[in-house]
PDB file of C-alpha atoms and ligand atoms in Angstrom:
ATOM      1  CA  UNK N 210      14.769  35.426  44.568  1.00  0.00           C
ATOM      2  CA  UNK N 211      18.418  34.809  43.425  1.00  0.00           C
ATOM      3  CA  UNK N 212      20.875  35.208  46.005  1.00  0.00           C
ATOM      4  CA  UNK N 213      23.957  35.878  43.510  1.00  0.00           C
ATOM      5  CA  UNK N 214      25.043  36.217  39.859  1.00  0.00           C
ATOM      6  CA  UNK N 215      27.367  34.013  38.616  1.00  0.00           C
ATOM      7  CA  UNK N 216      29.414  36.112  36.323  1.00  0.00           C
ATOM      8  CA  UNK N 217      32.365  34.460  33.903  1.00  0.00           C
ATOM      9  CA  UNK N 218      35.395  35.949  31.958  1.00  0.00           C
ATOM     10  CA  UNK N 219      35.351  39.390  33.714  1.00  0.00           C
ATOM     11  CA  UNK N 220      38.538  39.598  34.493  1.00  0.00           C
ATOM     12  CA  UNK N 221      42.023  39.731  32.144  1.00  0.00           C
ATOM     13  CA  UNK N 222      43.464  36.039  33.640  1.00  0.00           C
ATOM     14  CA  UNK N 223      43.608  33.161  32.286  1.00  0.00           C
ATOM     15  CA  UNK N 224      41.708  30.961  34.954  1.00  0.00           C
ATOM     16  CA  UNK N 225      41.396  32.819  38.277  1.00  0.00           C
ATOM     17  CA  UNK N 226      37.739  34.827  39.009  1.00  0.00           C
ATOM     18  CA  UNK N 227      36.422  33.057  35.480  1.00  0.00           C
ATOM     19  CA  UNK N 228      33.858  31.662  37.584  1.00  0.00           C
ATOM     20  CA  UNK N 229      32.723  33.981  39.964  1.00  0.00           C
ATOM     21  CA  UNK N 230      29.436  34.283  42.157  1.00  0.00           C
ATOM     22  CA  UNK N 231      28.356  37.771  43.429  1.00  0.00           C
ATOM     23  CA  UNK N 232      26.454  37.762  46.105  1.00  0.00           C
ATOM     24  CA  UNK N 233      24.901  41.439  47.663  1.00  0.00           C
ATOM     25  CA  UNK N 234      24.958  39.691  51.221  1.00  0.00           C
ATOM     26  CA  UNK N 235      26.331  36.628  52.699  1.00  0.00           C
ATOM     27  CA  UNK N 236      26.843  34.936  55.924  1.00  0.00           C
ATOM     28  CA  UNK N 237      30.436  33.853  55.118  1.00  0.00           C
ATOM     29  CA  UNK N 238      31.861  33.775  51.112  1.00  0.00           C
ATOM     30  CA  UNK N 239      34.467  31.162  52.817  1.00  0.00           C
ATOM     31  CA  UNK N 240      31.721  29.153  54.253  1.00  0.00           C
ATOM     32  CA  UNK N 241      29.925  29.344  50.704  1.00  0.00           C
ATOM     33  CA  UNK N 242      33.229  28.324  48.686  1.00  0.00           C
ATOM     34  CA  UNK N 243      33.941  25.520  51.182  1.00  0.00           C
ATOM     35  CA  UNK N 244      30.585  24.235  50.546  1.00  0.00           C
ATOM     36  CA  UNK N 245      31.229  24.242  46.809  1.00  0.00           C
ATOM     37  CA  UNK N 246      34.132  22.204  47.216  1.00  0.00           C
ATOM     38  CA  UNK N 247      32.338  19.621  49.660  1.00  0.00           C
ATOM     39  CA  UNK N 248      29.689  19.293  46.685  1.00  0.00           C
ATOM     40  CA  UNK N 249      32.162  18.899  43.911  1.00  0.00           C
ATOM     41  CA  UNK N 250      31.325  22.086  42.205  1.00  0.00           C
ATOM     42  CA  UNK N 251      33.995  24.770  42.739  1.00  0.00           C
ATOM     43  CA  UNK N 252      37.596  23.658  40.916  1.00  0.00           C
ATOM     44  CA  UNK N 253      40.613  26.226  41.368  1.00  0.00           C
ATOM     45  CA  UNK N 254      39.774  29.508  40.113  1.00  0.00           C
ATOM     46  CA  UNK N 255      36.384  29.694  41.301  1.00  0.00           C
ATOM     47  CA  UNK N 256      35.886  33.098  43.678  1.00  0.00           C
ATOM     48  CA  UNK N 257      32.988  34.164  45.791  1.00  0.00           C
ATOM     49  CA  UNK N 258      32.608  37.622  46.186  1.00  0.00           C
ATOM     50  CA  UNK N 259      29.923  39.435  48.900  1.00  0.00           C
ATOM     51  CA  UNK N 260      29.037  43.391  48.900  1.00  0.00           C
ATOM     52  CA  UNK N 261      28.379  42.434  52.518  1.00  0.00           C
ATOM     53  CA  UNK N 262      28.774  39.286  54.880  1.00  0.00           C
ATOM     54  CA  UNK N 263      26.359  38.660  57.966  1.00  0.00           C
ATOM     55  CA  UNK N 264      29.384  36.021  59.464  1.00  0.00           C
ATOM     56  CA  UNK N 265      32.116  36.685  58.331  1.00  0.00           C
ATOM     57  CA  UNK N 266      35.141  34.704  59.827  1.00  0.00           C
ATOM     58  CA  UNK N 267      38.417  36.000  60.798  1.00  0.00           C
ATOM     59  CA  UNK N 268      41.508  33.944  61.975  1.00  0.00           C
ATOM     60  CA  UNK N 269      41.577  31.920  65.407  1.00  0.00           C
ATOM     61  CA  UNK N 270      37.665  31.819  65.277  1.00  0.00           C
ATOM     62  CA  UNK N 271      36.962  35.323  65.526  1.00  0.00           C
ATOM     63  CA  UNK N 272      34.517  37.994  63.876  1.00  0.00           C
ATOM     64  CA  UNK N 273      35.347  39.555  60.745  1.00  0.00           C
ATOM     65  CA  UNK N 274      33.100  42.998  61.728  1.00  0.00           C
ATOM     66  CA  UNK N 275      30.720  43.690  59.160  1.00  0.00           C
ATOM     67  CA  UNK N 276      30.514  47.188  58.029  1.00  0.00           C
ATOM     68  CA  UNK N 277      27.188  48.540  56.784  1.00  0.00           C
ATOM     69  CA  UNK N 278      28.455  49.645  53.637  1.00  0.00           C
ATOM     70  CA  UNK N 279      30.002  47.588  50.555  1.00  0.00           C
ATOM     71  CA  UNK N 280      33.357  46.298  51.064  1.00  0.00           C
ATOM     72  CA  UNK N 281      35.563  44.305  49.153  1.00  0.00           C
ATOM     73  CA  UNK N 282      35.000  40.236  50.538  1.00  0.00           C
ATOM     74  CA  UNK N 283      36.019  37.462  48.834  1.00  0.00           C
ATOM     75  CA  UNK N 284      37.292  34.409  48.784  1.00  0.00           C
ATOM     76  CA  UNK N 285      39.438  32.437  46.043  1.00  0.00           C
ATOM     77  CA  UNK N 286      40.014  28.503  45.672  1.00  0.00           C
ATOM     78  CA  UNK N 287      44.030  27.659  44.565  1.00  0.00           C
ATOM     79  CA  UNK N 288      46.020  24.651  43.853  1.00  0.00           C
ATOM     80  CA  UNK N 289      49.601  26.118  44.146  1.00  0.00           C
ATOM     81  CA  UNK N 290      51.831  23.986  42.839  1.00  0.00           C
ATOM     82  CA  UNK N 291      54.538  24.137  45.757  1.00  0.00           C
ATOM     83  CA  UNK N 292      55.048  21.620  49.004  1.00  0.00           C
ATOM     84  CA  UNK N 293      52.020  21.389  51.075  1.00  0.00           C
ATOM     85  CA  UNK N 294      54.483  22.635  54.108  1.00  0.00           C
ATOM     86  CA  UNK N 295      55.645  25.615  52.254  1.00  0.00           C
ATOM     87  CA  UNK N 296      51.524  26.967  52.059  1.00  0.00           C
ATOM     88  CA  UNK N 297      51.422  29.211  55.231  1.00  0.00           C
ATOM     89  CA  UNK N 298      54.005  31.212  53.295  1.00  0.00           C
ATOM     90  CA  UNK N 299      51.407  31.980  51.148  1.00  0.00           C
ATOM     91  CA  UNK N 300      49.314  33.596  53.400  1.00  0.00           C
ATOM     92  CA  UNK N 301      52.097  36.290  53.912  1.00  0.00           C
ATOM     93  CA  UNK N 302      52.365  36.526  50.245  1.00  0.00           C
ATOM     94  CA  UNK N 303      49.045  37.031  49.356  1.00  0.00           C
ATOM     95  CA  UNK N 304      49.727  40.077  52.453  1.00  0.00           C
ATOM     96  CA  UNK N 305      52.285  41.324  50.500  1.00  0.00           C
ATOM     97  CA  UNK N 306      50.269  41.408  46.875  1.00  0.00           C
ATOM     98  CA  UNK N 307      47.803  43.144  48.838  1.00  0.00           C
ATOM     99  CA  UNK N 308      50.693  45.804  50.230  1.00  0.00           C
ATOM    100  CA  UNK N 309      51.697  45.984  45.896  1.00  0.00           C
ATOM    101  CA  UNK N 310      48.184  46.782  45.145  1.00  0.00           C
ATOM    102  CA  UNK N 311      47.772  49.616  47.643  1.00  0.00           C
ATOM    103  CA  UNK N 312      51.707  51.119  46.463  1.00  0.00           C
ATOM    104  CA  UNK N 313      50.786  51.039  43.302  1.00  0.00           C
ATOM    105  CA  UNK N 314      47.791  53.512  43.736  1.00  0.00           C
ATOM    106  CA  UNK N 315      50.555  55.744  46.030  1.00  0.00           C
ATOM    107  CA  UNK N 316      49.177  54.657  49.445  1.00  0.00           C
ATOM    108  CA  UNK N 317      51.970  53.598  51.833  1.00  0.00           C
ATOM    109  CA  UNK N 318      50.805  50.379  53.165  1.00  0.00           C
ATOM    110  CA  UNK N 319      52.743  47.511  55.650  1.00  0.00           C
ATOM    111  CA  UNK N 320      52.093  43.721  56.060  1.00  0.00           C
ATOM    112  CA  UNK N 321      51.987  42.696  59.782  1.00  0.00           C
ATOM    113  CA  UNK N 322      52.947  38.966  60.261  1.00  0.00           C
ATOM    114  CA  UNK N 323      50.884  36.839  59.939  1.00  0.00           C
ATOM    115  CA  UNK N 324      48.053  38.058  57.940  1.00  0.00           C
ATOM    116  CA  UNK N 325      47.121  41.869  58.212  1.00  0.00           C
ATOM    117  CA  UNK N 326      47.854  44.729  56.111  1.00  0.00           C
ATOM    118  CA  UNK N 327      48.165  48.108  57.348  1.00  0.00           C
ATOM    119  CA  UNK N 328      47.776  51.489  56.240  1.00  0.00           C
ATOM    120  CA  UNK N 329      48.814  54.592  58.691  1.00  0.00           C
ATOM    121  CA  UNK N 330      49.845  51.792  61.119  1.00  0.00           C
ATOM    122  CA  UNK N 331      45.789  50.536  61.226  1.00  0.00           C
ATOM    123  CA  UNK N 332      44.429  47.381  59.998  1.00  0.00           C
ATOM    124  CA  UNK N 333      42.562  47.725  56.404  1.00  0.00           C
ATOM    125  CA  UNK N 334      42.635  43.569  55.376  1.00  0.00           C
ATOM    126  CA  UNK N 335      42.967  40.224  56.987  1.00  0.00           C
ATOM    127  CA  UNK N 336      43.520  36.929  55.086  1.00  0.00           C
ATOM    128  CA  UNK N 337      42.001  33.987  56.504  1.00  0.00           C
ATOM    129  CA  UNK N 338      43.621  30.432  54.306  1.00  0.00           C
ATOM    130  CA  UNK N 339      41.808  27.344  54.675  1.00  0.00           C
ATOM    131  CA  UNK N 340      43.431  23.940  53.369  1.00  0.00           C
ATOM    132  CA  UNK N 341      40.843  21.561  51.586  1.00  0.00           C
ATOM    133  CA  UNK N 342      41.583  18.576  49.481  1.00  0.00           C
ATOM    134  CA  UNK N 343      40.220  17.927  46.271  1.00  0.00           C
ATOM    135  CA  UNK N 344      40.899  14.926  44.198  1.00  0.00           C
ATOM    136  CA  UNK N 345      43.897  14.329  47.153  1.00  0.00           C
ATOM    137  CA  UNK N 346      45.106  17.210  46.255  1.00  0.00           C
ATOM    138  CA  UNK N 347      45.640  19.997  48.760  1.00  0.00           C
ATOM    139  CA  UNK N 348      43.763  22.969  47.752  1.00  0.00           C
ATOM    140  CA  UNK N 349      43.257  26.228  49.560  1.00  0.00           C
ATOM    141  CA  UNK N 350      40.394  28.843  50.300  1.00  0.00           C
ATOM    142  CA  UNK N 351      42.094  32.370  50.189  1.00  0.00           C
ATOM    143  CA  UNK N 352      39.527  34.529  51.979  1.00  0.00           C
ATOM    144  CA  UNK N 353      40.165  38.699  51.614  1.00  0.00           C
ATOM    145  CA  UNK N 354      38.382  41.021  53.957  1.00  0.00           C
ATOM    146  CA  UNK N 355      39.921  44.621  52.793  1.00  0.00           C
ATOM    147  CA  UNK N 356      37.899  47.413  54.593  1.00  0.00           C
ATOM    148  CA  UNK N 357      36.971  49.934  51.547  1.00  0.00           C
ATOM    149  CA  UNK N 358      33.775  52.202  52.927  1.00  0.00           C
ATOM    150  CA  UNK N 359      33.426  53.474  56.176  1.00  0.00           C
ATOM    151  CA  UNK N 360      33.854  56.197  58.564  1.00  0.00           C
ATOM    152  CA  UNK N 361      35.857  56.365  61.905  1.00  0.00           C
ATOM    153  CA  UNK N 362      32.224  55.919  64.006  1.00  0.00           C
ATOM    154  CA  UNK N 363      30.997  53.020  61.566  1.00  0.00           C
ATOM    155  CA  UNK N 364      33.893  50.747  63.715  1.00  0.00           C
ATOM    156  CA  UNK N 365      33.122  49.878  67.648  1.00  0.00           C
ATOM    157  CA  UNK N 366      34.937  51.978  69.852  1.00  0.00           C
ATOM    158  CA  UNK N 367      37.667  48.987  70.237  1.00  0.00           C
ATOM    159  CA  UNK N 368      38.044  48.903  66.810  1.00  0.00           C
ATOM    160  CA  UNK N 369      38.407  52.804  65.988  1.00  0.00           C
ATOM    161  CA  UNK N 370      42.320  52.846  66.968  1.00  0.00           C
ATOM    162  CA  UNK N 371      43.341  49.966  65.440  1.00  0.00           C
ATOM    163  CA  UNK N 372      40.852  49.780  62.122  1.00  0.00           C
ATOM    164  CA  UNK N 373      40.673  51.706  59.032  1.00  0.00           C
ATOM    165  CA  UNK N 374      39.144  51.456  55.412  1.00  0.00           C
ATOM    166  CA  UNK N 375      40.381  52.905  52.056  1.00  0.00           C
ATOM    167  CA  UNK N 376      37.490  55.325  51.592  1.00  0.00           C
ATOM    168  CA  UNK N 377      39.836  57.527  54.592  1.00  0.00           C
ATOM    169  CA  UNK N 378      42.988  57.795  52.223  1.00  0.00           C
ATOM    170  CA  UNK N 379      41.236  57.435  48.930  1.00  0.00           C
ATOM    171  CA  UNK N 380      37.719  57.751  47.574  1.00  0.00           C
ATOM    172  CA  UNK N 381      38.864  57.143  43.535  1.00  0.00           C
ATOM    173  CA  UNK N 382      39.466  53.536  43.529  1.00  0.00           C
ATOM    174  CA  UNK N 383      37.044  50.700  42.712  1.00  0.00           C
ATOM    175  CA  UNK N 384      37.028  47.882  44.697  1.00  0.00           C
ATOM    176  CA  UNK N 385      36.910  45.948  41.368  1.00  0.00           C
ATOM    177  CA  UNK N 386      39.858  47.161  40.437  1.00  0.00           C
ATOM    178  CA  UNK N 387      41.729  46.036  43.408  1.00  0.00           C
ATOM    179  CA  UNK N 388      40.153  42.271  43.178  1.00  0.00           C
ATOM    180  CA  UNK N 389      40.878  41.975  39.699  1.00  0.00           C
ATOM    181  CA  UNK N 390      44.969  43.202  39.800  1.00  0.00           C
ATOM    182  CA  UNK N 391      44.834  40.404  43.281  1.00  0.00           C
ATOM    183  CA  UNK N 392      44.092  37.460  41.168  1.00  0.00           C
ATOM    184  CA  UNK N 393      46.074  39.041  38.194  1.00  0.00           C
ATOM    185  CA  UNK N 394      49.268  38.567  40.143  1.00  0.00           C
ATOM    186  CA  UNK N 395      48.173  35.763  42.301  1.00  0.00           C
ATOM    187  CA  UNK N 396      47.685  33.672  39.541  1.00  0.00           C
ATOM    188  CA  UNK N 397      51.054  34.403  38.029  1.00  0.00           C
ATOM    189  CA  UNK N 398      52.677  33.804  41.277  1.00  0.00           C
ATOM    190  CA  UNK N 399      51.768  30.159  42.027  1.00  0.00           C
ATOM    191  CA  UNK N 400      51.221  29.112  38.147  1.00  0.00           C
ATOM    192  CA  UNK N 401      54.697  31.067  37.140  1.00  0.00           C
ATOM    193  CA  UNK N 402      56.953  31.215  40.108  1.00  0.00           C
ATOM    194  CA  UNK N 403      59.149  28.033  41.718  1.00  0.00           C
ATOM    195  CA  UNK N 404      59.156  27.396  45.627  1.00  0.00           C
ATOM    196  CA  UNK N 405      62.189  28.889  45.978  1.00  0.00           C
ATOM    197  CA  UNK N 406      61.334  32.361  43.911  1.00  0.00           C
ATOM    198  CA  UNK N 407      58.279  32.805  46.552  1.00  0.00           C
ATOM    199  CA  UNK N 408      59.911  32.744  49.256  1.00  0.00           C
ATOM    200  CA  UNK N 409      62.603  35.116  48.767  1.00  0.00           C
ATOM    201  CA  UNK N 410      59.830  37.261  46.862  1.00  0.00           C
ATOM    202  CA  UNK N 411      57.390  36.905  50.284  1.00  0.00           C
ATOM    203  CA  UNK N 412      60.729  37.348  52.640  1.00  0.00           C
ATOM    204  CA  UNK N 413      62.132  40.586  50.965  1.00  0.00           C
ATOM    205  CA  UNK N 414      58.159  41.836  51.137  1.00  0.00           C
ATOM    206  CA  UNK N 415      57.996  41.089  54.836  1.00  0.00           C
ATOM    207  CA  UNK N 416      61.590  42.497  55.777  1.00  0.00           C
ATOM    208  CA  UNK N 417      61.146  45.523  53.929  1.00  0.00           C
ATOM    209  CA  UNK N 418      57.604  46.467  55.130  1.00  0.00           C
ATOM    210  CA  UNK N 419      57.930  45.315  58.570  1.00  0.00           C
ATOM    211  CA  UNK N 420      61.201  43.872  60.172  1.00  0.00           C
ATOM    212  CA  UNK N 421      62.604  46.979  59.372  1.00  0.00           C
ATOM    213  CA  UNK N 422      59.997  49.242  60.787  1.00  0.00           C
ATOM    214  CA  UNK N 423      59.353  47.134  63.837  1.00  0.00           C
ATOM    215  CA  UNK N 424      62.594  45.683  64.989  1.00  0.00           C
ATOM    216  CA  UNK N 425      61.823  45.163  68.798  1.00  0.00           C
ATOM    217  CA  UNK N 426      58.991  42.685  69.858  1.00  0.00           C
ATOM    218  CA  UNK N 427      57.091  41.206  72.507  1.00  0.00           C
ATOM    219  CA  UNK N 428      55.273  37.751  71.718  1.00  0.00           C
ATOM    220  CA  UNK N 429      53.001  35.201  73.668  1.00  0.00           C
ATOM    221  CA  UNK N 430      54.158  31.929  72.408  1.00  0.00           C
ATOM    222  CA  UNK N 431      51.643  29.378  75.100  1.00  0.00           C
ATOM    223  CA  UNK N 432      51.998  30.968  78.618  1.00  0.00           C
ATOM    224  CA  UNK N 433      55.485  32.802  78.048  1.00  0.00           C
ATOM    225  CA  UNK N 434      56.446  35.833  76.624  1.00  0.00           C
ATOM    226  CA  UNK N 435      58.846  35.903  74.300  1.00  0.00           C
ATOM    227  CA  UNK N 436      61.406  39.135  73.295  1.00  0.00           C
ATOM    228  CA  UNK N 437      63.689  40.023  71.227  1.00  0.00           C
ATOM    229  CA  UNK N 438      64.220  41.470  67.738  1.00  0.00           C
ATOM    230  CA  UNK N 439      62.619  40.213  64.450  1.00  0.00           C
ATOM    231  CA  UNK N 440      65.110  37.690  62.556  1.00  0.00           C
ATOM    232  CA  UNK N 441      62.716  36.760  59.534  1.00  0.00           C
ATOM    233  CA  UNK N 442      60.399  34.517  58.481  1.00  0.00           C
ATOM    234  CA  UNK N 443      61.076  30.619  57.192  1.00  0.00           C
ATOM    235  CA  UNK N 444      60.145  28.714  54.484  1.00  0.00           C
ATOM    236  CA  UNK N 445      57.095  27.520  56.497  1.00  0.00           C
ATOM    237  CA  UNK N 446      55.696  30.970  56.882  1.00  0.00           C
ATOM    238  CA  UNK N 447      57.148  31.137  60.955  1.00  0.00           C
ATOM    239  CA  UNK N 448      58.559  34.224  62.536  1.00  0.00           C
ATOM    240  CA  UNK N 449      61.570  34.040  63.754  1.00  0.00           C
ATOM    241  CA  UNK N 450      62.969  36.279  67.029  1.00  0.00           C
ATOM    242  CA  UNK N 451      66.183  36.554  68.259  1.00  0.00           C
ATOM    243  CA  UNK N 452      66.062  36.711  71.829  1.00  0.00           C
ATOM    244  CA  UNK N 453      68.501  36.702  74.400  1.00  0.00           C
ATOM    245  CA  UNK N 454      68.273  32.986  74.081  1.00  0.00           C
ATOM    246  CA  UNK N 455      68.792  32.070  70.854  1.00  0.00           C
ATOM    247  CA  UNK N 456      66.257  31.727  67.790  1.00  0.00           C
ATOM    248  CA  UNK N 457      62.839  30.930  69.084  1.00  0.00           C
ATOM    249  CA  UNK N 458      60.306  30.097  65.832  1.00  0.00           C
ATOM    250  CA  UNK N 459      56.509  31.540  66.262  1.00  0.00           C
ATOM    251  CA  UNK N 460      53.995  29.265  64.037  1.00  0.00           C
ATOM    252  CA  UNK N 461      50.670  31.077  62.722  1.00  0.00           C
ATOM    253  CA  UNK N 462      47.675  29.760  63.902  1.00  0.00           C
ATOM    254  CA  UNK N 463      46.159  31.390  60.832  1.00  0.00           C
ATOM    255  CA  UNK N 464      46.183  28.787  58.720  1.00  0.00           C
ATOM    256  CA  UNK N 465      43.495  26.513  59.656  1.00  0.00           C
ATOM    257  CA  UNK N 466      43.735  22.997  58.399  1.00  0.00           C
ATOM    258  CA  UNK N 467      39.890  21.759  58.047  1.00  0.00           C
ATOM    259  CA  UNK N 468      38.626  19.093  56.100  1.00  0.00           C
ATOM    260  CA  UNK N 469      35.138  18.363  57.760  1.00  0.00           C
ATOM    261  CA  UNK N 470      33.441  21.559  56.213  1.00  0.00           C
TER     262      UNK N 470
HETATM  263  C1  LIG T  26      41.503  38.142  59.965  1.00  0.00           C
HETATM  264  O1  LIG T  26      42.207  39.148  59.905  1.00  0.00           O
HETATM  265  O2  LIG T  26      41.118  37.691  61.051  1.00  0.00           O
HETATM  266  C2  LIG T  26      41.129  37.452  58.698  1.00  0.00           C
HETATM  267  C3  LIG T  26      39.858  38.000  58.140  1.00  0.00           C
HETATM  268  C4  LIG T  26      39.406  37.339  56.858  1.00  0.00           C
HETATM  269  C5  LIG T  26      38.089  37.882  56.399  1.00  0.00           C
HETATM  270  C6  LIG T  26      37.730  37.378  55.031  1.00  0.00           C
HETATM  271  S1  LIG T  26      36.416  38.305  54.342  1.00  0.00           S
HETATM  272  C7  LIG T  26      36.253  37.142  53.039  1.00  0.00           C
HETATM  273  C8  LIG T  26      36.427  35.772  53.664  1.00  0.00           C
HETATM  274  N1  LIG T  26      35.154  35.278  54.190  1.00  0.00           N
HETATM  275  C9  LIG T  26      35.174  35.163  55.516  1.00  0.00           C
HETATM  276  O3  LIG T  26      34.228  34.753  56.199  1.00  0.00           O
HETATM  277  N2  LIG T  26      36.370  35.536  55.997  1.00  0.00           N
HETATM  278  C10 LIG T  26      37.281  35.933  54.938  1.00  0.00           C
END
C-alpha cells in the first residue's frame, strides 16, 4: 500500500511545494523531509505534507498533540539566501506570514515570540526550524503545525485554555488554501527580499502584533527571572527586555541546529 502521493506543480510558485508528498498519516513530516535530505533526494522546495502525524515534534523536544481530525502539517526545505546567523529571524517571519494569512481572511491573529501564532490570545500554529546542510550549504526544514479541525474537548484539559483551531472562528477556509498563499509569499521573501528588508519586515510584524499588546514581561533566562518591558527583537531573531538593569538579550531555543538526522 502507498503511504503518500507525490503530487507536482499544484501550486502558483515558481519552485516551492513543486514537489510535494501527501501523506494521510505520518509519524513526523519533519522526520520524513530530514530523511530525504540525509538520502540526497529532497533539494529546496520539496514539502511534506500529513492529514495527520502519529509524532509529531514541537520545539525543545516536546509533543506536537495530534488531533483526530485533518489538520494542516507540513514541512518545507529552504535555502535562504541571507547569513547563516540571521536564520532564527526567520522563524519569526515565517510567524508573521502565518499572522498575514489569517488577516487576510479577517481573523485577528498575533505572533508570540518565538514561534507561536495566536488567535483570541490561544495558540493555533507552532513552527519548529531545523538547520541541515546540503552541498555545505545551510539549508533549513520549516515545519508548520496550524490547528484547523477540532472542538474545545478534542484538546487535553491542559491544553483547552491555551489551544485553539480555525474550525472555532471559521469553517469556510481550506487548509489548501492557507499552505499554498504560505509558500506563495515565503518564496518571494527569501528569493526577492535582502537581509536587511527581512528584518525590518519581521521586526515591524513582531512590534505591531505583540510588543505593543504585551509590553510587561516575566522571563526565565537559566535559573533567574528576568523583567521588564519588551525592547524588540535583533537581527539574530533574540528578544530583547529592558529591565531595570539594562538590555538583557533572550536567545530561542527553537531553532535546533542538527546535522546527525
Ligand atoms: C511548537 O510550537 O512546538 C512547534 C510545533 C511544530 C509542529 C510542526 S507540524 C509539521 C512539522 N512536523 C513535525 O513533526 N513538527 C512540525
Amino acid at each position: 500500500m502507498t503511504e503518500y502521493v507525490i503530487k507536482q506543480n499544484q501550486f502558483k510558485t515558481k519552485y516551492l511545494g513543486n514537489h510535494l508528498y501527501h501523506f494521510h498519516s505520518i509519524t513526523s513530516t519533519q522526520t520524513f523531509l530530514k530523511k530525504l535530505v540525509a538520502q540526497n533526494i529532497a533539494t529546496p522546495g520539496y514539502v511534506v505534507l500529513a492529514d495527520h502525524q502519529r509524532m509529531g515534534r514541537g520545539t525543545q523536544g516536546r509533543e506536537w498533540f495530534a488531533l483526530p481530525k485533518p489538520q494542516l502539517t507540513f514541512s518545507v526545505l529552504i535555502q535562504p539566501s541571507i547569513p547563516i546567523k540571521n536564520f532564527p529571524i526567520l522563524n519569526i517571519l515565517c510567524s508573521s506570514l502565518l499572522v498575514q494569512i489569517f488577516r487576510s481572511f479577517n481573523i485577528e491573529a498575533q505572533i508570540k515570540w518565538p514561534n507561536d501564532v495566536l488567535i483570541g490570545g490561544k495558540k493555533i500554529s507552532g513552527i519548529l526550524s531545523e538547520l541541515v546542510m546540503i552541498q555545505s550549504k545551510p539549508c533549513l526544514i520549516v515545519g508548520v503545525g496550524v490547528n484547523i479541525e477540532a472542538n474545545l474537548d478534542d484538546f487535553p484539559p491542559e491544553l483547552q485554555n491555551k489551544a485553539t483551531a480555525l474550525s472555532m472562528h471559521r469553517q469556510d477556509i481550506d487548509r489548501m488554501e492557507i499552505l499554498e498563499l504560505f509558500l506563495q509569499e515565503l518564496e518571494i521573501l527569501i528569493d526577492e527580499w535582502s537581509t536587511d528588508q527581512l528584518l525590518l519586515y519581521t521586526q515591524a510584524c513582531f512590534n505591531e502584533t505583540w510588543r505593543s499588546k504585551y509590553q510587561k514581561i516575566e522571563i526565565k533566562k537559566e535559573e533567574k527571572i528576568i523583567q521588564g518591558t519588551i525592547h524588540g527583537i535583533n537581527s539574530m531573531g533574540a528578544l530583547e527586555i529592558q529591565t531595570e538593569n539594562g538590555l538583557e538579550t533572550i536567545h530561542s531555543r527553537s531553532m535546533i541546529v542538527d546535522s546527525t538526522y
